[in-house]
Amino acid sequence: MAKRDYYEILGLARGAGSDEIKKSFRNRARQLHPDNKESGDEAAFKELAEAYEVLSDEQKKASYDRYGHEGVKGSTRDFDNVDFSSFQGFGMEDIIDALFGGGMRGGFSGGGGASRSGPRQGAHLRYDLDLEFLDSVFGLEKKITVKRLEDCTTCEGSGATPGSNLSTCNTCQGQGQVKQLVNMLFMQSYQIIACPDCSGSGKKIEKPCKDCKGAGQTRKSREFDVKVPAGVKDGDRLKLQGAGDKGPRGGTFGDLFVVLNVRDHPEFVRDGFTIHVKQVISFSMAALGAEILVPTVEGAKVLKVPAGTQSSSQLVMRDLGVPHLNNPSRRGDHVVHVVVETPTKLSGEERKLLEQLAEIRHEKLKVAAPVADKTESASDSTATPAKESGGSKKKKSQEAAAEPVEAEDKGIFDKIVDVFRPKE
Ligand SMILES: [Zn+2]
Ligand SMILES: [Zn+2]
């Protein structure tokens, strides 16, 4: 009997798109599937399933479009092996999922995830790479050694002692897949899985290879170059394509994911591309302004602390932060958090100088305790104007005396700076 055209089976014109193919298959499958009492037709459903298997697979479809049935000969599944009676009571989606794999992604994956139709990709591997903070900022090239599965060199991946025989697997009759009773929803059904006895190869090894004990694979240490780009952060992953395990029986290599663990820095704290650092300065430096050396990722740099800098203010050093990943010419900033330190444990000379300073600035170090009044209104009326006049008086005197005080007392400030400036 001549095979019908796959497009014709799906009721489509040649060259129909994947959405049309999927839609038409679903509509027709709903009518034809054996569970449908009115229009169910097992033979027609199998024909439809075969057509869909080819046309939903891009490679097979391309081959079919060019060469017709000859182009896909042997690459389609024999749907006669599928026991549709086991699907009774299931919705279409379940049947399609069981036949074509979850999510109807097209290719035939035989429910169990393994099939004879294509070699599998090996497992992805993970490698944890510890990085110093500065290496995460500037990047790093490093060699790492990974143990991964590769084909056994003795048996070239077959798992059989070289020269020994391979017989057809009895469990699956060489098909590489078997039906397995599984629980689906509230019912039991059959799914097609890779044969557990031959792992889907369809062949039985008579004499297993001694080196790999029949597995066809052994773990080998391999060295890879990892290029960590500038600007990576803790938890970032780098993918080394093809550096993972090799898939069994001619499968492709999985990937290797290098997970970066960036160590904390004793001084620098990173936030995005910005680096924060704490810098303690003396109160005379804060008052007078100073040039100080601050640590940056580029080494110590000179920072000008402006006169009158307050504690917890932030001084920004532009473009000394973390480079942007993939665009290292753009950089974040280096933010210096200034902490003005109040001196403790004063020497006699220091105390004298500070007392002089306080005197010149009309800062009272002692104040008479206010006498509490008995009536509320009286205490209120005396307290408020006193505060106000005190505040404004102080301000006025500061303004008025600003110039002469500065000129006159420079010597004292300089002395204080000499005493408190940290010795380098
Ligand atoms: Zn071997
Ligand atoms: Zn088998």
PDB file of N, CA, C and O and ligand atoms in Angstrom, residues 169 171-172 195 198, ligand 2:
ATOM      1  N   CYS A 169      19.439  -7.234  22.744  1.00  0.00           N
ATOM      2  CA  CYS A 169      18.872  -7.231  24.091  1.00  0.00           C
ATOM      3  C   CYS A 169      17.535  -7.955  24.081  1.00  0.00           C
ATOM      4  O   CYS A 169      16.672  -7.664  23.262  1.00  0.00           O
ATOM      5  N   THR A 171      15.303  -8.032  26.506  1.00  0.00           N
ATOM      6  CA  THR A 171      14.242  -7.294  27.192  1.00  0.00           C
ATOM      7  C   THR A 171      13.456  -6.426  26.212  1.00  0.00           C
ATOM      8  O   THR A 171      12.242  -6.357  26.267  1.00  0.00           O
ATOM      9  N   CYS A 172      14.192  -5.752  25.310  1.00  0.00           N
ATOM     10  CA  CYS A 172      13.512  -4.826  24.411  1.00  0.00           C
ATOM     11  C   CYS A 172      13.539  -5.311  22.967  1.00  0.00           C
ATOM     12  O   CYS A 172      13.121  -4.590  22.070  1.00  0.00           O
ATOM     13  N   CYS A 195      15.078   1.218  27.568  1.00  0.00           N
ATOM     14  CA  CYS A 195      15.173  -0.133  28.132  1.00  0.00           C
ATOM     15  C   CYS A 195      16.165  -0.128  29.295  1.00  0.00           C
ATOM     16  O   CYS A 195      17.306   0.293  29.139  1.00  0.00           O
ATOM     17  N   CYS A 198      19.510  -2.475  28.695  1.00  0.00           N
ATOM     18  CA  CYS A 198      20.570  -2.116  27.753  1.00  0.00           C
ATOM     19  C   CYS A 198      20.745  -0.599  27.701  1.00  0.00           C
ATOM     20  O   CYS A 198      21.472  -0.081  26.855  1.00  0.00           O
TER      21      CYS A 198
HETATM   22 ZN    ZN B   2      17.158  -3.535  25.922  1.00  0.00          ZN
END
